[in-house]
Amino acid sequence: MSTLLVLNGPNLNMLGKRQPEVYGHESLADVEALCRQTANQFDVEIEFQQTNHEGQMIDWIHQARGRVNGIVINPGAWTHTSVAIHDALIAAEVPVIEVHISNVHRRETFRHQSYVSLVAKAVLAGFGTHGYQLAIQHFAFLDTPRTSQ
Ligand code: CA2
């Protein structure tokens, strides 16, 4: 069974409490429940974390090395600012899918730049919280032996 690390960056603990027009009405606990449901469905194990502290995020990414099969990360605002998270993701040597609830490309120009996309296998933006499910599903798909037709 494969293990995925689902990481959430700063302010995502506020989901559902403010800006529902941008991020929807679901709380982070709802997102976790959604991820666990999808993980069960696809026989994947997940670890779900959120932090407002960049060093903590970097430690979790380092600890993923050689231990998990993939990282699903919503880096929040660190997406647009953090070379340190970019470097940590390279050091982890684990495939990464970057998820954004909102479509960052139709928002302010400072959200168009992502240091994480440079090291991500794939990026999902604008699918709402369904993006997390799609990312987990994709990792499960990669892990499933497929027969050629
Ligand atoms: O769309 C996304 O998922 C973002 O990663 C969310 C980040 C934002 O900085 C990125 O540009 C795009 C912000 C997460 C903060 O979420 C809040 C939710 C409710 C109230 C306040 C912040």
PDB file of C-alpha atoms and ligand atoms in Angstrom:
ATOM      1  CA  MET A   1       0.000   0.000   0.000  1.00  0.00           C
ATOM      2  CA  SER A   2       1.384   3.410  -0.840  1.00  0.00           C
ATOM      3  CA  THR A   3       1.603   6.302   1.604  1.00  0.00           C
ATOM      4  CA  LEU A   4       1.009   9.919   0.634  1.00  0.00           C
ATOM      5  CA  LEU A   5       1.802  13.032   2.607  1.00  0.00           C
ATOM      6  CA  VAL A   6      -0.803  15.789   2.219  1.00  0.00           C
ATOM      7  CA  LEU A   7       0.697  19.113   3.321  1.00  0.00           C
ATOM      8  CA  ASN A   8      -1.031  22.456   3.792  1.00  0.00           C
ATOM      9  CA  GLY A   9       0.673  25.791   4.272  1.00  0.00           C
ATOM     10  CA  PRO A  10      -0.122  29.043   6.045  1.00  0.00           C
ATOM     11  CA  ASN A  11      -3.646  30.250   6.762  1.00  0.00           C
ATOM     12  CA  LEU A  12      -5.279  27.131   5.358  1.00  0.00           C
ATOM     13  CA  ASN A  13      -6.497  26.442   8.908  1.00  0.00           C
ATOM     14  CA  MET A  14      -8.817  29.424   8.237  1.00  0.00           C
ATOM     15  CA  LEU A  15     -10.629  27.636   5.401  1.00  0.00           C
ATOM     16  CA  GLY A  16     -14.385  27.962   5.634  1.00  0.00           C
ATOM     17  CA  LYS A  17     -14.112  30.856   8.092  1.00  0.00           C
ATOM     18  CA  ARG A  18     -13.298  33.710   5.690  1.00  0.00           C
ATOM     19  CA  GLN A  19     -13.381  34.429   1.932  1.00  0.00           C
ATOM     20  CA  PRO A  20     -15.874  31.672   1.005  1.00  0.00           C
ATOM     21  CA  GLU A  21     -16.247  33.348  -2.414  1.00  0.00           C
ATOM     22  CA  VAL A  22     -12.609  32.413  -3.130  1.00  0.00           C
ATOM     23  CA  TYR A  23     -12.044  29.221  -1.107  1.00  0.00           C
ATOM     24  CA  GLY A  24     -15.555  27.826  -0.591  1.00  0.00           C
ATOM     25  CA  HIS A  25     -17.351  26.851   2.601  1.00  0.00           C
ATOM     26  CA  GLU A  26     -15.456  23.709   3.574  1.00  0.00           C
ATOM     27  CA  SER A  27     -13.169  23.735   6.601  1.00  0.00           C
ATOM     28  CA  LEU A  28      -9.721  22.142   6.641  1.00  0.00           C
ATOM     29  CA  ALA A  29     -11.241  19.293   8.680  1.00  0.00           C
ATOM     30  CA  ASP A  30     -13.712  18.767   5.807  1.00  0.00           C
ATOM     31  CA  VAL A  31     -10.795  18.674   3.347  1.00  0.00           C
ATOM     32  CA  GLU A  32      -9.025  16.112   5.517  1.00  0.00           C
ATOM     33  CA  ALA A  33     -12.181  13.963   5.647  1.00  0.00           C
ATOM     34  CA  LEU A  34     -12.477  14.203   1.853  1.00  0.00           C
ATOM     35  CA  CYS A  35      -8.839  13.163   1.416  1.00  0.00           C
ATOM     36  CA  ARG A  36      -9.227  10.207   3.821  1.00  0.00           C
ATOM     37  CA  GLN A  37     -12.363   9.091   1.975  1.00  0.00           C
ATOM     38  CA  THR A  38     -10.528   9.172  -1.380  1.00  0.00           C
ATOM     39  CA  ALA A  39      -7.482   7.464   0.114  1.00  0.00           C
ATOM     40  CA  ASN A  40      -9.649   4.600   1.495  1.00  0.00           C
ATOM     41  CA  GLN A  41     -11.350   4.236  -1.855  1.00  0.00           C
ATOM     42  CA  PHE A  42      -8.012   3.802  -3.618  1.00  0.00           C
ATOM     43  CA  ASP A  43      -6.322   1.806  -0.857  1.00  0.00           C
ATOM     44  CA  VAL A  44      -3.806   4.526  -0.128  1.00  0.00           C
ATOM     45  CA  GLU A  45      -2.576   5.633   3.285  1.00  0.00           C
ATOM     46  CA  ILE A  46      -2.375   9.380   3.941  1.00  0.00           C
ATOM     47  CA  GLU A  47      -0.813  11.660   6.500  1.00  0.00           C
ATOM     48  CA  PHE A  48      -2.539  15.047   6.563  1.00  0.00           C
ATOM     49  CA  GLN A  49      -0.804  18.116   8.044  1.00  0.00           C
ATOM     50  CA  GLN A  50      -1.125  21.901   8.157  1.00  0.00           C
ATOM     51  CA  THR A  51       1.303  24.475   9.536  1.00  0.00           C
ATOM     52  CA  ASN A  52       1.771  28.226   9.653  1.00  0.00           C
ATOM     53  CA  HIS A  53       5.526  27.774  10.282  1.00  0.00           C
ATOM     54  CA  GLU A  54       7.867  27.443   7.308  1.00  0.00           C
ATOM     55  CA  GLY A  55      10.560  25.536   9.239  1.00  0.00           C
ATOM     56  CA  GLN A  56       7.985  22.945  10.315  1.00  0.00           C
ATOM     57  CA  MET A  57       6.906  22.509   6.707  1.00  0.00           C
ATOM     58  CA  ILE A  58      10.522  22.053   5.614  1.00  0.00           C
ATOM     59  CA  ASP A  59      11.090  19.429   8.355  1.00  0.00           C
ATOM     60  CA  TRP A  60       8.029  17.448   7.236  1.00  0.00           C
ATOM     61  CA  ILE A  61       9.224  17.573   3.612  1.00  0.00           C
ATOM     62  CA  HIS A  62      12.703  16.328   4.626  1.00  0.00           C
ATOM     63  CA  GLN A  63      11.158  13.511   6.680  1.00  0.00           C
ATOM     64  CA  ALA A  64       9.197  12.366   3.622  1.00  0.00           C
ATOM     65  CA  ARG A  65      12.411  11.267   1.893  1.00  0.00           C
ATOM     66  CA  GLY A  66      12.507   7.476   1.420  1.00  0.00           C
ATOM     67  CA  ARG A  67       9.366   7.098   3.550  1.00  0.00           C
ATOM     68  CA  VAL A  68       6.370   8.150   1.425  1.00  0.00           C
ATOM     69  CA  ASN A  69       5.434   7.569  -2.214  1.00  0.00           C
ATOM     70  CA  GLY A  70       4.237  11.068  -2.969  1.00  0.00           C
ATOM     71  CA  ILE A  71       3.572  14.532  -1.611  1.00  0.00           C
ATOM     72  CA  VAL A  72       0.369  16.454  -2.282  1.00  0.00           C
ATOM     73  CA  ILE A  73       1.051  20.030  -1.231  1.00  0.00           C
ATOM     74  CA  ASN A  74      -0.962  23.195  -1.037  1.00  0.00           C
ATOM     75  CA  PRO A  75       1.868  25.513  -0.034  1.00  0.00           C
ATOM     76  CA  GLY A  76      -0.485  28.505   0.374  1.00  0.00           C
ATOM     77  CA  ALA A  77       1.323  31.835   0.034  1.00  0.00           C
ATOM     78  CA  TRP A  78       4.747  30.109   0.308  1.00  0.00           C
ATOM     79  CA  THR A  79       4.067  28.932  -3.258  1.00  0.00           C
ATOM     80  CA  HIS A  80       4.926  32.427  -4.442  1.00  0.00           C
ATOM     81  CA  THR A  81       7.777  33.250  -2.062  1.00  0.00           C
ATOM     82  CA  SER A  82       9.681  30.253  -0.758  1.00  0.00           C
ATOM     83  CA  VAL A  83      12.934  29.149  -2.353  1.00  0.00           C
ATOM     84  CA  ALA A  84      13.477  27.150   0.876  1.00  0.00           C
ATOM     85  CA  ILE A  85      10.407  24.979   0.240  1.00  0.00           C
ATOM     86  CA  HIS A  86      11.434  24.618  -3.409  1.00  0.00           C
ATOM     87  CA  ASP A  87      14.865  23.366  -2.258  1.00  0.00           C
ATOM     88  CA  ALA A  88      13.386  21.044   0.385  1.00  0.00           C
ATOM     89  CA  LEU A  89      11.127  19.421  -2.216  1.00  0.00           C
ATOM     90  CA  ILE A  90      14.148  18.765  -4.433  1.00  0.00           C
ATOM     91  CA  ALA A  91      16.054  17.278  -1.483  1.00  0.00           C
ATOM     92  CA  ALA A  92      13.134  14.982  -0.591  1.00  0.00           C
ATOM     93  CA  GLU A  93      13.313  13.216  -3.977  1.00  0.00           C
ATOM     94  CA  VAL A  94       9.624  12.326  -3.772  1.00  0.00           C
ATOM     95  CA  PRO A  95       7.112  13.083  -6.576  1.00  0.00           C
ATOM     96  CA  VAL A  96       5.078  16.199  -5.820  1.00  0.00           C
ATOM     97  CA  ILE A  97       1.630  17.355  -6.912  1.00  0.00           C
ATOM     98  CA  GLU A  98       0.905  21.028  -6.186  1.00  0.00           C
ATOM     99  CA  VAL A  99      -2.713  21.848  -5.378  1.00  0.00           C
ATOM    100  CA  HIS A 100      -4.459  25.217  -5.161  1.00  0.00           C
ATOM    101  CA  ILE A 101      -8.109  25.524  -4.280  1.00  0.00           C
ATOM    102  CA  SER A 102      -8.459  28.732  -6.283  1.00  0.00           C
ATOM    103  CA  ASN A 103      -7.340  29.348  -9.850  1.00  0.00           C
ATOM    104  CA  VAL A 104      -4.257  31.383  -8.978  1.00  0.00           C
ATOM    105  CA  HIS A 105      -3.845  32.414 -12.641  1.00  0.00           C
ATOM    106  CA  ARG A 106      -7.000  34.502 -12.660  1.00  0.00           C
ATOM    107  CA  ARG A 107      -5.981  36.303  -9.458  1.00  0.00           C
ATOM    108  CA  GLU A 108      -3.301  38.903  -8.618  1.00  0.00           C
ATOM    109  CA  THR A 109      -0.119  38.695 -10.698  1.00  0.00           C
ATOM    110  CA  PHE A 110       1.995  37.893  -7.610  1.00  0.00           C
ATOM    111  CA  ARG A 111       0.079  34.576  -7.429  1.00  0.00           C
ATOM    112  CA  HIS A 112       1.094  33.623 -10.981  1.00  0.00           C
ATOM    113  CA  GLN A 113       4.651  32.844  -9.918  1.00  0.00           C
ATOM    114  CA  SER A 114       5.236  29.465  -8.221  1.00  0.00           C
ATOM    115  CA  TYR A 115       8.558  28.193  -6.900  1.00  0.00           C
ATOM    116  CA  VAL A 116       6.862  24.851  -6.232  1.00  0.00           C
ATOM    117  CA  SER A 117       5.670  24.299  -9.817  1.00  0.00           C
ATOM    118  CA  LEU A 118       9.331  24.200 -10.893  1.00  0.00           C
ATOM    119  CA  VAL A 119       9.728  20.944  -8.943  1.00  0.00           C
ATOM    120  CA  ALA A 120       6.178  19.549  -9.176  1.00  0.00           C
ATOM    121  CA  LYS A 121       5.165  16.676 -11.419  1.00  0.00           C
ATOM    122  CA  ALA A 122       1.733  18.277 -11.849  1.00  0.00           C
ATOM    123  CA  VAL A 123      -0.256  21.303 -10.733  1.00  0.00           C
ATOM    124  CA  LEU A 124      -3.981  21.517  -9.992  1.00  0.00           C
ATOM    125  CA  ALA A 125      -5.538  24.956  -9.524  1.00  0.00           C
ATOM    126  CA  GLY A 126      -9.142  26.070  -9.494  1.00  0.00           C
ATOM    127  CA  PHE A 127     -10.765  22.688  -8.857  1.00  0.00           C
ATOM    128  CA  GLY A 128     -11.711  23.727  -5.332  1.00  0.00           C
ATOM    129  CA  THR A 129     -11.080  21.061  -2.721  1.00  0.00           C
ATOM    130  CA  HIS A 130     -11.702  18.403  -5.393  1.00  0.00           C
ATOM    131  CA  GLY A 131      -8.114  19.133  -6.497  1.00  0.00           C
ATOM    132  CA  TYR A 132      -6.840  17.247  -3.447  1.00  0.00           C
ATOM    133  CA  GLN A 133      -8.937  14.216  -4.420  1.00  0.00           C
ATOM    134  CA  LEU A 134      -7.688  14.354  -8.006  1.00  0.00           C
ATOM    135  CA  ALA A 135      -4.077  14.465  -6.799  1.00  0.00           C
ATOM    136  CA  ILE A 136      -4.548  11.441  -4.514  1.00  0.00           C
ATOM    137  CA  GLN A 137      -6.367   9.593  -7.289  1.00  0.00           C
ATOM    138  CA  HIS A 138      -3.503  10.280  -9.703  1.00  0.00           C
ATOM    139  CA  PHE A 139      -0.888   8.895  -7.290  1.00  0.00           C
ATOM    140  CA  ALA A 140      -3.087   5.808  -6.791  1.00  0.00           C
ATOM    141  CA  PHE A 141      -3.361   5.432 -10.569  1.00  0.00           C
ATOM    142  CA  LEU A 142       0.433   5.542 -10.934  1.00  0.00           C
ATOM    143  CA  ASP A 143       0.762   2.882  -8.246  1.00  0.00           C
ATOM    144  CA  THR A 144      -1.750   0.509  -9.875  1.00  0.00           C
ATOM    145  CA  PRO A 145      -0.311  -2.142 -12.187  1.00  0.00           C
ATOM    146  CA  ARG A 146      -1.833  -1.623 -15.640  1.00  0.00           C
ATOM    147  CA  THR A 147      -2.110  -4.194 -18.401  1.00  0.00           C
ATOM    148  CA  SER A 148      -1.284  -3.058 -21.922  1.00  0.00           C
ATOM    149  CA  GLN A 149      -4.041  -3.337 -24.523  1.00  0.00           C
TER     150      GLN A 149
HETATM  151  O1  CA2 B   1      -5.827  28.696  -3.785  1.00  0.00           O
HETATM  152  C1  CA2 B   1      -5.101  28.209  -2.928  1.00  0.00           C
HETATM  153  O2  CA2 B   1      -5.257  27.090  -2.466  1.00  0.00           O
HETATM  154  C2  CA2 B   1      -3.960  29.057  -2.337  1.00  0.00           C
HETATM  155  O3  CA2 B   1      -2.837  28.196  -2.160  1.00  0.00           O
HETATM  156  C3  CA2 B   1      -4.452  29.565  -1.010  1.00  0.00           C
HETATM  157  C4  CA2 B   1      -3.484  30.532  -0.335  1.00  0.00           C
HETATM  158  C5  CA2 B   1      -3.048  31.629  -1.303  1.00  0.00           C
HETATM  159  O4  CA2 B   1      -2.054  32.442  -0.692  1.00  0.00           O
HETATM  160  C6  CA2 B   1      -2.506  31.060  -2.589  1.00  0.00           C
HETATM  161  O5  CA2 B   1      -2.157  32.121  -3.448  1.00  0.00           O
HETATM  162  C7  CA2 B   1      -3.540  30.182  -3.262  1.00  0.00           C
HETATM  163  C8  CA2 B   1      -4.140  31.190   0.869  1.00  0.00           C
HETATM  164  C9  CA2 B   1      -4.695  30.244   1.860  1.00  0.00           C
HETATM  165  C10 CA2 B   1      -5.396  31.044   2.903  1.00  0.00           C
HETATM  166  O6  CA2 B   1      -6.729  30.639   2.966  1.00  0.00           O
HETATM  167  C11 CA2 B   1      -7.600  31.407   3.659  1.00  0.00           C
HETATM  168  C12 CA2 B   1      -8.852  30.879   3.813  1.00  0.00           C
HETATM  169  C13 CA2 B   1      -9.794  31.594   4.487  1.00  0.00           C
HETATM  170  C14 CA2 B   1      -9.483  32.837   5.025  1.00  0.00           C
HETATM  171  C15 CA2 B   1      -8.227  33.376   4.877  1.00  0.00           C
HETATM  172  C16 CA2 B   1      -7.268  32.633   4.187  1.00  0.00           C
END
